[in-house]
PDB file of C-alpha atoms in Angstrom:
ATOM      1  CA  MET A 817    -132.445  90.240  67.887  1.00 58.00           C
ATOM      2  CA  VAL A 818    -129.725  87.770  68.945  1.00 71.00           C
ATOM      3  CA  GLN A 819    -128.289  88.516  72.230  1.00 80.00           C
ATOM      4  CA  GLN A 820    -124.499  87.687  72.815  1.00 85.00           C
ATOM      5  CA  TYR A 821    -122.397  87.318  75.664  1.00 85.00           C
ATOM      6  CA  GLN A 822    -118.561  86.895  75.809  1.00 86.00           C
ATOM      7  CA  SER A 823    -116.427  86.593  78.966  1.00 85.00           C
ATOM      8  CA  PRO A 824    -113.264  87.849  79.788  1.00 88.00           C
ATOM      9  CA  VAL A 825    -110.491  85.283  80.709  1.00 90.00           C
ATOM     10  CA  ARG A 826    -111.221  84.374  84.176  1.00 91.00           C
ATOM     11  CA  VAL A 827    -108.185  82.909  86.148  1.00 92.00           C
ATOM     12  CA  TYR A 828    -108.178  80.273  88.839  1.00 94.00           C
ATOM     13  CA  LYS A 829    -104.838  80.120  90.865  1.00 94.00           C
ATOM     14  CA  HIS A 830    -105.030  76.452  91.145  1.00 96.00           C
ATOM     15  CA  PRO A 831    -103.929  73.624  88.892  1.00 97.00           C
ATOM     16  CA  PHE A 832    -106.657  72.271  86.363  1.00 97.00           C
ATOM     17  CA  GLU A 833    -106.956  68.764  88.025  1.00 97.00           C
ATOM     18  CA  LEU A 834    -107.972  70.561  91.387  1.00 97.00           C
ATOM     19  CA  VAL A 835    -110.456  73.017  89.523  1.00 97.00           C
ATOM     20  CA  MET A 836    -111.997  70.072  87.600  1.00 97.00           C
ATOM     21  CA  ALA A 837    -112.489  68.111  91.121  1.00 97.00           C
ATOM     22  CA  ALA A 838    -114.410  71.515  92.310  1.00 96.00           C
ATOM     23  CA  TYR A 839    -116.125  71.639  89.021  1.00 96.00           C
ATOM     24  CA  MET A 840    -117.550  67.938  89.347  1.00 96.00           C
ATOM     25  CA  ARG A 841    -118.960  68.651  92.806  1.00 95.00           C
ATOM     26  CA  ARG A 842    -121.717  70.723  91.095  1.00 93.00           C
ATOM     27  CA  PHE A 843    -123.441  67.659  89.891  1.00 94.00           C
ATOM     28  CA  PRO A 844    -125.841  66.174  90.067  1.00 94.00           C
ATOM     29  CA  LYS A 845    -127.405  69.149  91.670  1.00 91.00           C
ATOM     30  CA  CYS A 846    -125.862  72.424  93.293  1.00 90.00           C
ATOM     31  CA  PRO A 847    -127.791  73.938  96.165  1.00 89.00           C
ATOM     32  CA  LEU A 848    -125.573  77.130  95.484  1.00 89.00           C
ATOM     33  CA  ILE A 849    -127.308  77.595  92.233  1.00 87.00           C
ATOM     34  CA  PRO A 850    -131.183  77.841  92.916  1.00 85.00           C
ATOM     35  CA  VAL A 851    -131.937  77.860  89.239  1.00 86.00           C
ATOM     36  CA  PHE A 852    -130.207  74.641  88.681  1.00 90.00           C
ATOM     37  CA  VAL A 853    -132.767  71.895  89.813  1.00 92.00           C
ATOM     38  CA  ASP A 854    -131.191  68.759  88.923  1.00 94.00           C
ATOM     39  CA  SER A 855    -129.101  66.742  86.178  1.00 96.00           C
ATOM     40  CA  GLU A 856    -129.042  63.228  84.949  1.00 97.00           C
ATOM     41  CA  ILE A 857    -126.258  61.757  82.638  1.00 97.00           C
ATOM     42  CA  ILE A 858    -127.783  60.353  79.458  1.00 97.00           C
ATOM     43  CA  SER A 859    -124.722  59.074  78.035  1.00 97.00           C
ATOM     44  CA  GLN A 860    -120.992  58.745  78.613  1.00 97.00           C
ATOM     45  CA  SER A 861    -117.939  57.490  76.705  1.00 97.00           C
ATOM     46  CA  GLN A 862    -114.298  57.228  77.218  1.00 96.00           C
ATOM     47  CA  SER A 863    -111.311  56.788  74.983  1.00 95.00           C
ATOM     48  CA  ASP A 864    -109.284  53.534  74.982  1.00 93.00           C
ATOM     49  CA  ASP A 865    -106.490  55.123  76.891  1.00 93.00           C
ATOM     50  CA  GLY A 866    -108.803  56.963  79.215  1.00 92.00           C
ATOM     51  CA  SER A 867    -107.608  60.186  78.574  1.00 95.00           C
ATOM     52  CA  THR A 868    -110.797  61.669  77.034  1.00 97.00           C
ATOM     53  CA  VAL A 869    -114.156  61.401  78.621  1.00 97.00           C
ATOM     54  CA  VAL A 870    -117.247  62.795  76.982  1.00 98.00           C
ATOM     55  CA  THR A 871    -120.515  63.118  79.156  1.00 98.00           C
ATOM     56  CA  LYS A 872    -123.871  64.146  78.161  1.00 98.00           C
ATOM     57  CA  ARG A 873    -126.392  65.446  80.768  1.00 98.00           C
ATOM     58  CA  ARG A 874    -129.854  66.593  80.846  1.00 97.00           C
ATOM     59  CA  CYS A 875    -130.115  69.671  83.074  1.00 95.00           C
ATOM     60  CA  THR A 876    -133.437  70.922  84.768  1.00 94.00           C
ATOM     61  CA  ILE A 877    -133.567  74.649  85.191  1.00 89.00           C
ATOM     62  CA  ASP A 878    -136.216  76.534  87.166  1.00 88.00           C
ATOM     63  CA  VAL A 879    -136.215  80.006  85.616  1.00 78.00           C
ATOM     64  CA  GLU A 880    -137.591  82.838  87.774  1.00 73.00           C
ATOM     65  CA  ALA A 881    -140.423  83.767  85.474  1.00 68.00           C
ATOM     66  CA  PRO A 882    -143.847  85.140  86.207  1.00 64.00           C
ATOM     67  CA  ARG A 883    -146.266  82.484  87.039  1.00 66.00           C
ATOM     68  CA  LEU A 884    -148.558  83.761  84.353  1.00 58.00           C
ATOM     69  CA  LEU A 885    -145.874  83.497  81.521  1.00 63.00           C
ATOM     70  CA  LYS A 886    -145.045  79.838  82.732  1.00 66.00           C
ATOM     71  CA  ARG A 887    -148.869  78.966  82.525  1.00 69.00           C
ATOM     72  CA  ILE A 888    -149.018  80.483  79.042  1.00 65.00           C
ATOM     73  CA  ALA A 889    -145.892  78.719  78.091  1.00 68.00           C
ATOM     74  CA  GLY A 890    -147.301  75.179  79.689  1.00 74.00           C
ATOM     75  CA  VAL A 891    -144.063  74.375  81.260  1.00 79.00           C
ATOM     76  CA  GLU A 892    -142.679  74.546  84.836  1.00 82.00           C
ATOM     77  CA  TYR A 893    -139.007  73.624  84.340  1.00 87.00           C
ATOM     78  CA  LEU A 894    -136.759  74.323  81.354  1.00 88.00           C
ATOM     79  CA  TYR A 895    -134.403  71.306  80.215  1.00 92.00           C
ATOM     80  CA  PHE A 896    -131.035  71.829  78.609  1.00 94.00           C
ATOM     81  CA  ILE A 897    -128.486  69.247  76.992  1.00 96.00           C
ATOM     82  CA  GLN A 898    -124.739  69.796  78.226  1.00 97.00           C
ATOM     83  CA  LYS A 899    -122.124  68.010  76.589  1.00 98.00           C
ATOM     84  CA  ASN A 900    -118.660  67.879  78.408  1.00 98.00           C
ATOM     85  CA  THR A 901    -115.518  66.857  76.742  1.00 98.00           C
ATOM     86  CA  LEU A 902    -112.647  66.365  79.530  1.00 98.00           C
ATOM     87  CA  ASN A 903    -109.338  65.781  77.895  1.00 98.00           C
ATOM     88  CA  TYR A 904    -106.882  64.720  80.715  1.00 96.00           C
ATOM     89  CA  ARG A 905    -104.003  64.570  78.399  1.00 96.00           C
ATOM     90  CA  ASP A 906    -104.368  68.066  77.252  1.00 97.00           C
ATOM     91  CA  ARG A 907    -105.839  69.290  80.532  1.00 97.00           C
ATOM     92  CA  THR A 908    -108.874  70.961  79.007  1.00 98.00           C
ATOM     93  CA  LEU A 909    -112.699  70.847  79.355  1.00 98.00           C
ATOM     94  CA  HIS A 910    -114.797  71.933  76.740  1.00 98.00           C
ATOM     95  CA  ILE A 911    -118.679  72.541  77.613  1.00 97.00           C
ATOM     96  CA  GLU A 912    -121.443  72.862  75.088  1.00 97.00           C
ATOM     97  CA  VAL A 913    -124.744  73.565  76.085  1.00 95.00           C
ATOM     98  CA  HIS A 914    -128.229  73.959  74.250  1.00 94.00           C
ATOM     99  CA  ASN A 915    -131.953  74.220  74.903  1.00 91.00           C
ATOM    100  CA  GLU A 916    -134.083  71.227  74.633  1.00 92.00           C
ATOM    101  CA  THR A 917    -137.248  72.948  75.767  1.00 87.00           C
ATOM    102  CA  PHE A 918    -138.958  75.487  73.035  1.00 84.00           C
ATOM    103  CA  SER A 919    -136.158  74.641  70.719  1.00 82.00           C
ATOM    104  CA  SER A 920    -138.242  75.367  67.694  1.00 79.00           C
ATOM    105  CA  ARG A 921    -139.088  78.860  69.236  1.00 82.00           C
ATOM    106  CA  VAL A 922    -135.861  79.786  71.110  1.00 83.00           C
ATOM    107  CA  PHE A 923    -132.418  79.181  70.205  1.00 86.00           C
ATOM    108  CA  VAL A 924    -129.880  79.192  72.994  1.00 88.00           C
ATOM    109  CA  ARG A 925    -126.083  78.278  72.699  1.00 93.00           C
ATOM    110  CA  GLU A 926    -123.531  78.229  75.474  1.00 93.00           C
ATOM    111  CA  CYS A 927    -119.822  77.250  75.048  1.00 95.00           C
ATOM    112  CA  CYS A 928    -117.337  77.191  77.972  1.00 95.00           C
ATOM    113  CA  SER A 929    -113.740  75.974  78.237  1.00 96.00           C
ATOM    114  CA  TYR A 930    -111.282  75.373  81.133  1.00 97.00           C
ATOM    115  CA  THR A 931    -107.645  75.349  79.828  1.00 97.00           C
ATOM    116  CA  VAL A 932    -103.963  75.580  81.361  1.00 96.00           C
ATOM    117  CA  HIS A 933    -102.945  79.274  81.864  1.00 93.00           C
ATOM    118  CA  PRO A 934    -100.345  80.019  79.117  1.00 90.00           C
ATOM    119  CA  ASP A 935     -97.944  81.541  81.616  1.00 90.00           C
ATOM    120  CA  ASN A 936     -98.339  79.274  84.686  1.00 94.00           C
ATOM    121  CA  GLU A 937     -99.156  75.419  84.379  1.00 95.00           C
ATOM    122  CA  ASP A 938    -100.444  75.340  87.693  1.00 95.00           C
ATOM    123  CA  TRP A 939    -103.248  78.086  86.925  1.00 95.00           C
ATOM    124  CA  THR A 940    -106.409  77.417  85.090  1.00 96.00           C
ATOM    125  CA  CYS A 941    -108.175  79.729  82.631  1.00 95.00           C
ATOM    126  CA  PHE A 942    -111.908  79.789  82.131  1.00 94.00           C
ATOM    127  CA  GLU A 943    -113.811  81.418  79.147  1.00 93.00           C
ATOM    128  CA  GLN A 944    -117.467  81.548  78.298  1.00 92.00           C
ATOM    129  CA  THR A 945    -119.629  82.647  75.267  1.00 92.00           C
ATOM    130  CA  ALA A 946    -123.304  82.444  74.847  1.00 91.00           C
ATOM    131  CA  SER A 947    -126.209  83.478  72.315  1.00 90.00           C
ATOM    132  CA  LEU A 948    -129.806  83.785  72.777  1.00 86.00           C
ATOM    133  CA  ASP A 949    -132.307  84.228  69.902  1.00 86.00           C
ATOM    134  CA  ILE A 950    -135.979  84.040  70.588  1.00 81.00           C
ATOM    135  CA  LYS A 951    -137.979  83.756  67.301  1.00 80.00           C
ATOM    136  CA  SER A 952    -141.359  83.425  68.610  1.00 74.00           C
ATOM    137  CA  PHE A 953    -142.754  83.054  72.174  1.00 73.00           C
ATOM    138  CA  PHE A 954    -146.424  83.253  72.296  1.00 68.00           C
ATOM    139  CA  GLY A 955    -146.480  87.042  71.869  1.00 66.00           C
ATOM    140  CA  PHE A 956    -144.043  87.622  74.871  1.00 66.00           C
ATOM    141  CA  GLU A 957    -140.861  87.589  72.977  1.00 69.00           C
ATOM    142  CA  SER A 958    -139.674  90.913  74.648  1.00 75.00           C
ATOM    143  CA  SER A 959    -140.560  89.844  78.048  1.00 71.00           C
ATOM    144  CA  ALA A 960    -138.987  86.452  77.727  1.00 71.00           C
ATOM    145  CA  GLU A 961    -135.697  87.904  76.343  1.00 73.00           C
ATOM    146  CA  LYS A 962    -135.393  90.408  79.304  1.00 73.00           C
ATOM    147  CA  ILE A 963    -136.150  87.525  81.827  1.00 69.00           C
ATOM    148  CA  ALA A 964    -133.562  85.246  80.076  1.00 72.00           C
ATOM    149  CA  THR A 965    -130.801  87.967  80.046  1.00 73.00           C
ATOM    150  CA  LYS A 966    -131.482  89.140  83.605  1.00 71.00           C
ATOM    151  CA  VAL A 967    -131.220  85.433  84.821  1.00 69.00           C
ATOM    152  CA  TYR A 968    -128.245  84.593  82.758  1.00 71.00           C
ATOM    153  CA  ALA A 969    -126.385  87.702  84.001  1.00 70.00           C
ATOM    154  CA  SER A 970    -127.200  86.940  87.611  1.00 69.00           C
ATOM    155  CA  ASN A 971    -125.744  83.689  87.415  1.00 72.00           C
ATOM    156  CA  ILE A 972    -122.639  84.445  85.696  1.00 76.00           C
ATOM    157  CA  LYS A 973    -120.514  85.547  88.573  1.00 71.00           C
ATOM    158  CA  LYS A 974    -122.068  82.766  90.656  1.00 78.00           C
ATOM    159  CA  GLY A 975    -120.081  80.268  88.434  1.00 80.00           C
ATOM    160  CA  LYS A 976    -116.573  81.449  89.417  1.00 78.00           C
ATOM    161  CA  GLU A 977    -117.765  81.829  93.314  1.00 87.00           C
ATOM    162  CA  ILE A 978    -119.108  78.189  93.214  1.00 92.00           C
ATOM    163  CA  ILE A 979    -115.821  76.804  91.842  1.00 94.00           C
ATOM    164  CA  GLU A 980    -113.996  78.785  94.523  1.00 93.00           C
ATOM    165  CA  TYR A 981    -116.253  77.629  97.321  1.00 95.00           C
ATOM    166  CA  TYR A 982    -115.766  73.937  96.278  1.00 96.00           C
ATOM    167  CA  LEU A 983    -111.862  74.821  95.913  1.00 96.00           C
ATOM    168  CA  ARG A 984    -112.075  75.937  99.720  1.00 96.00           C
ATOM    169  CA  GLU A 985    -114.097  72.854 100.478  1.00 96.00           C
ATOM    170  CA  LEU A 986    -111.442  70.603  98.957  1.00 96.00           C
ATOM    171  CA  GLU A 987    -108.808  72.303 100.919  1.00 95.00           C
ATOM    172  CA  GLU A 988    -110.789  71.910 104.233  1.00 96.00           C
ATOM    173  CA  GLU A 989    -110.910  68.132 103.373  1.00 96.00           C
ATOM    174  CA  GLY A 990    -107.211  68.139 103.041  1.00 95.00           C
ATOM    175  CA  VAL A 991    -107.248  67.964  99.345  1.00 94.00           C
ATOM    176  CA  THR A 992    -104.659  70.443  97.831  1.00 92.00           C
ATOM    177  CA  CYS A 993    -103.090  68.496  95.065  1.00 92.00           C
ATOM    178  CA  ILE A 994    -104.422  65.897  92.374  1.00 94.00           C
ATOM    179  CA  PRO A 995    -101.837  63.982  90.406  1.00 95.00           C
ATOM    180  CA  ARG A 996    -101.892  64.840  86.454  1.00 95.00           C
ATOM    181  CA  TRP A 997    -102.949  62.111  84.092  1.00 94.00           C
ATOM    182  CA  THR A 998    -100.302  59.893  82.998  1.00 92.00           C
ATOM    183  CA  PRO A 999    -100.854  57.651  79.889  1.00 88.00           C
ATOM    184  CA  PRO A1000    -100.663  53.893  80.254  1.00 83.00           C
ATOM    185  CA  ALA A1001     -97.573  52.044  79.334  1.00 75.00           C
ATOM    186  CA  ASP A1002     -97.460  50.697  75.747  1.00 62.00           C
ATOM    187  CA  SER A1003     -96.745  47.067  74.875  1.00 42.00           C
ATOM    188  CA  ARG A1004     -92.954  47.718  75.647  1.00 45.00           C
ATOM    189  CA  GLY A1005     -93.555  49.230  78.898  1.00 44.00           C
ATOM    190  CA  VAL A1006     -92.619  52.587  77.627  1.00 43.00           C
ATOM    191  CA  THR A1007     -94.794  55.807  78.565  1.00 42.00           C
ATOM    192  CA  THR A1008     -95.489  58.619  76.197  1.00 42.00           C
ATOM    193  CA  SER A1009     -94.578  61.975  77.311  1.00 41.00           C
ATOM    194  CA  LEU A1010     -97.289  64.286  78.289  1.00 41.00           C
ATOM    195  CA  GLN A1011     -97.563  67.647  76.307  1.00 42.00           C
ATOM    196  CA  LEU A1012     -99.620  70.601  77.109  1.00 40.00           C
ATOM    197  CA  PRO A1013    -101.406  72.433  74.569  1.00 40.00           C
ATOM    198  CA  SER A1014    -100.718  75.718  73.232  1.00 40.00           C
ATOM    199  CA  ALA A1015    -103.120  78.422  74.694  1.00 41.00           C
ATOM    200  CA  SER A1016    -104.158  81.684  73.309  1.00 44.00           C
ATOM    201  CA  THR A1017    -102.676  84.768  74.971  1.00 45.00           C
ATOM    202  CA  ALA A1018    -104.562  86.690  77.389  1.00 50.00           C
ATOM    203  CA  ARG A1019    -103.966  90.384  78.068  1.00 50.00           C
ATOM    204  CA  GLY A1020    -103.743  90.564  81.719  1.00 51.00           C
ATOM    205  CA  ILE A1021    -101.360  90.978  84.799  1.00 44.00           C
ATOM    206  CA  PRO A1022     -98.223  88.825  83.915  1.00 46.00           C
ATOM    207  CA  VAL A1023     -97.454  86.038  86.250  1.00 45.00           C
ATOM    208  CA  ASN A1024     -94.158  87.671  87.467  1.00 43.00           C
ATOM    209  CA  SER A1025     -95.825  90.973  88.315  1.00 40.00           C
ATOM    210  CA  ILE A1026     -98.405  89.167  90.456  1.00 38.00           C
ATOM    211  CA  ASN A1027     -95.832  87.093  92.167  1.00 42.00           C
ATOM    212  CA  ASP A1028     -93.425  90.025  92.678  1.00 39.00           C
ATOM    213  CA  GLY A1029     -96.030  92.763  93.571  1.00 36.00           C
ATOM    214  CA  LEU A1030     -94.803  94.964  90.638  1.00 34.00           C
ATOM    215  CA  SER A1031     -97.202  97.280  88.926  1.00 35.00           C
ATOM    216  CA  VAL A1032     -97.913  96.901  85.186  1.00 37.00           C
ATOM    217  CA  ALA A1033     -97.867  99.906  82.839  1.00 38.00           C
ATOM    218  CA  GLY A1034    -101.029 100.467  80.988  1.00 43.00           C
ATOM    219  CA  PRO A1035    -101.242 100.102  77.123  1.00 41.00           C
ATOM    220  CA  SER A1036    -100.422 102.997  74.730  1.00 36.00           C
ATOM    221  CA  GLU A1037    -103.237 105.142  73.249  1.00 44.00           C
ATOM    222  CA  LEU A1038    -103.057 102.804  70.202  1.00 44.00           C
ATOM    223  CA  VAL A1039    -101.992  99.295  70.374  1.00 47.00           C
ATOM    224  CA  ALA A1040    -101.645  96.601  67.721  1.00 42.00           C
ATOM    225  CA  GLY A1041    -104.894  94.280  67.581  1.00 44.00           C
ATOM    226  CA  SER A1042    -104.729  90.596  67.168  1.00 45.00           C
ATOM    227  CA  PRO A1043    -107.728  88.157  67.573  1.00 45.00           C
ATOM    228  CA  ASP A1044    -105.730  86.045  70.067  1.00 52.00           C
ATOM    229  CA  ASP A1045    -105.138  88.986  72.225  1.00 66.00           C
ATOM    230  CA  LYS A1046    -107.594  88.490  74.967  1.00 78.00           C
ATOM    231  CA  LEU A1047    -108.649  90.386  78.208  1.00 84.00           C
ATOM    232  CA  ASP A1048    -108.638  88.613  81.605  1.00 84.00           C
ATOM    233  CA  ALA A1049    -110.921  89.565  84.395  1.00 86.00           C
ATOM    234  CA  ASP A1050    -108.135  90.743  86.650  1.00 85.00           C
ATOM    235  CA  TYR A1051    -106.881  93.201  84.065  1.00 88.00           C
ATOM    236  CA  ILE A1052    -110.303  94.644  83.562  1.00 88.00           C
ATOM    237  CA  ARG A1053    -110.909  95.038  87.272  1.00 85.00           C
ATOM    238  CA  ARG A1054    -107.430  96.683  87.928  1.00 87.00           C
ATOM    239  CA  TYR A1055    -107.257  98.776  85.109  1.00 87.00           C
ATOM    240  CA  LEU A1056    -110.578  99.468  83.793  1.00 90.00           C
ATOM    241  CA  GLY A1057    -112.899  99.403  87.042  1.00 88.00           C
ATOM    242  CA  ASP A1058    -115.616  97.211  88.281  1.00 86.00           C
ATOM    243  CA  LEU A1059    -117.912  96.166  85.311  1.00 87.00           C
ATOM    244  CA  THR A1060    -121.063  94.032  85.287  1.00 84.00           C
ATOM    245  CA  PRO A1061    -120.698  90.904  83.367  1.00 82.00           C
ATOM    246  CA  LEU A1062    -122.740  92.209  80.422  1.00 83.00           C
ATOM    247  CA  GLN A1063    -120.660  95.385  80.223  1.00 87.00           C
ATOM    248  CA  GLU A1064    -117.557  93.338  80.092  1.00 87.00           C
ATOM    249  CA  SER A1065    -119.110  91.418  77.307  1.00 86.00           C
ATOM    250  CA  CYS A1066    -119.665  94.480  75.394  1.00 87.00           C
ATOM    251  CA  LEU A1067    -116.213  95.634  75.854  1.00 90.00           C
ATOM    252  CA  ILE A1068    -114.690  92.223  74.661  1.00 89.00           C
ATOM    253  CA  ARG A1069    -116.966  92.018  71.714  1.00 86.00           C
ATOM    254  CA  LEU A1070    -116.455  95.639  70.547  1.00 90.00           C
ATOM    255  CA  ARG A1071    -112.563  95.052  71.000  1.00 89.00           C
ATOM    256  CA  GLN A1072    -112.872  91.968  68.944  1.00 87.00           C
ATOM    257  CA  TRP A1073    -114.718  93.790  66.258  1.00 88.00           C
ATOM    258  CA  LEU A1074    -111.850  96.325  66.125  1.00 88.00           C
ATOM    259  CA  GLN A1075    -109.428  93.630  65.868  1.00 86.00           C
ATOM    260  CA  GLU A1076    -111.163  91.727  62.990  1.00 85.00           C
ATOM    261  CA  THR A1077    -112.236  95.089  60.916  1.00 84.00           C
ATOM    262  CA  HIS A1078    -109.353  97.397  61.448  1.00 79.00           C
ATOM    263  CA  LYS A1079    -105.727  96.742  60.340  1.00 75.00           C
ATOM    264  CA  GLY A1080    -102.757  97.882  62.412  1.00 69.00           C
ATOM    265  CA  LYS A1081    -103.372  99.946  65.587  1.00 77.00           C
ATOM    266  CA  ILE A1082    -106.612 100.020  67.546  1.00 80.00           C
ATOM    267  CA  PRO A1083    -107.636 102.502  70.716  1.00 85.00           C
ATOM    268  CA  LYS A1084    -106.577 101.127  74.024  1.00 88.00           C
ATOM    269  CA  ASP A1085    -108.899  99.566  76.043  1.00 90.00           C
ATOM    270  CA  GLN A1086    -109.723 102.698  78.304  1.00 90.00           C
ATOM    271  CA  HIS A1087    -110.822 104.571  75.180  1.00 89.00           C
ATOM    272  CA  VAL A1088    -112.878 101.722  73.828  1.00 90.00           C
ATOM    273  CA  LEU A1089    -114.644 101.609  77.162  1.00 90.00           C
ATOM    274  CA  ARG A1090    -115.279 105.265  77.068  1.00 90.00           C
ATOM    275  CA  PHE A1091    -117.106 105.075  73.733  1.00 88.00           C
ATOM    276  CA  LEU A1092    -119.020 102.316  75.223  1.00 89.00           C
ATOM    277  CA  LYS A1093    -120.093 104.368  78.342  1.00 89.00           C
ATOM    278  CA  ALA A1094    -120.677 107.258  76.104  1.00 89.00           C
ATOM    279  CA  ARG A1095    -123.499 105.153  74.370  1.00 87.00           C
ATOM    280  CA  ASP A1096    -124.802 103.462  77.426  1.00 87.00           C
ATOM    281  CA  PHE A1097    -123.098 100.188  76.278  1.00 86.00           C
ATOM    282  CA  ASN A1098    -125.261 100.038  73.076  1.00 86.00           C
ATOM    283  CA  MET A1099    -123.038  98.120  70.807  1.00 86.00           C
ATOM    284  CA  ASP A1100    -124.521  99.515  67.481  1.00 86.00           C
ATOM    285  CA  LYS A1101    -124.199 103.101  68.720  1.00 88.00           C
ATOM    286  CA  ALA A1102    -120.779 102.538  70.061  1.00 87.00           C
ATOM    287  CA  LYS A1103    -119.577 101.070  66.904  1.00 85.00           C
ATOM    288  CA  ASP A1104    -120.866 104.043  64.844  1.00 88.00           C
ATOM    289  CA  PHE A1105    -119.387 106.609  67.347  1.00 86.00           C
ATOM    290  CA  LEU A1106    -116.045 104.556  67.174  1.00 84.00           C
ATOM    291  CA  CYS A1107    -115.961 104.628  63.430  1.00 84.00           C
ATOM    292  CA  GLN A1108    -116.583 108.409  63.119  1.00 84.00           C
ATOM    293  CA  SER A1109    -113.743 108.949  65.624  1.00 83.00           C
ATOM    294  CA  LEU A1110    -111.247 106.567  63.713  1.00 81.00           C
ATOM    295  CA  THR A1111    -112.088 108.222  60.233  1.00 80.00           C
ATOM    296  CA  TRP A1112    -111.542 111.820  61.676  1.00 78.00           C
ATOM    297  CA  ARG A1113    -108.317 110.595  63.191  1.00 77.00           C
ATOM    298  CA  LYS A1114    -107.206 109.197  59.892  1.00 77.00           C
ATOM    299  CA  GLN A1115    -108.398 112.273  58.019  1.00 79.00           C
ATOM    300  CA  HIS A1116    -106.297 114.639  60.246  1.00 76.00           C
ATOM    301  CA  GLN A1117    -103.595 112.213  60.769  1.00 71.00           C
ATOM    302  CA  VAL A1118    -103.904 112.282  64.504  1.00 67.00           C
TER     303      VAL A1118
END
């Protein structure tokens, strides 16, 4: 069975350039991530104007697995290929990761992105998706899946904490502002203007409300759904409570499924979460339960 993960939108209240400086400090190795043993750059290219840099790394991972399982697998470390596409002009970083070790037996894919906040160009948004499909693993498919899921979940929150750690480190070093990339002058000595990309809307706490300390009213019982309407981590924590990363992922994926399959209004987020809790965050069971409820509501025009 394919295991999937979808993060909420996580917001760093720092400019993109500063977040990138913090992110780069993770390489070639990061003592704050014990499983991340080392990395090496295997290729790097840059656009003619210097606005885009594509970097490929080979990352060495030490998975916390039983010694017996490692012996059977015949490996001590796992190797992953990471491709980073950093666009200074658009102020975006797209990260693609796939496994090199056991690629014929296990399918691992991760995609992450750092983009400018749609409401505040001095803030940065982070999103993350991942999928795991273990086709065969020496008869230990179930054990390997549980270990991989546990290790991945335990390292999800560390990612944001590590960025924040390096942001504080930069601040202590006196680095609080990094100039934005500017295009080189053309042949006539005229520079082109820098345009920010459009970003998808995240359902979260509006910038004005955060700055002014105002409260935000919760959504109505049924709200219009749109694939571009996303949840952010602050919204989840404030209005839905503390959830584990995997619980957040279930909420977001169930909500996306509703937006894609049901026209018009969908239940508000609090109700979607209740259906998940009632089925112990089992996605398939929660879908069935939710469909039954929506069908009943439609039949009785509730």
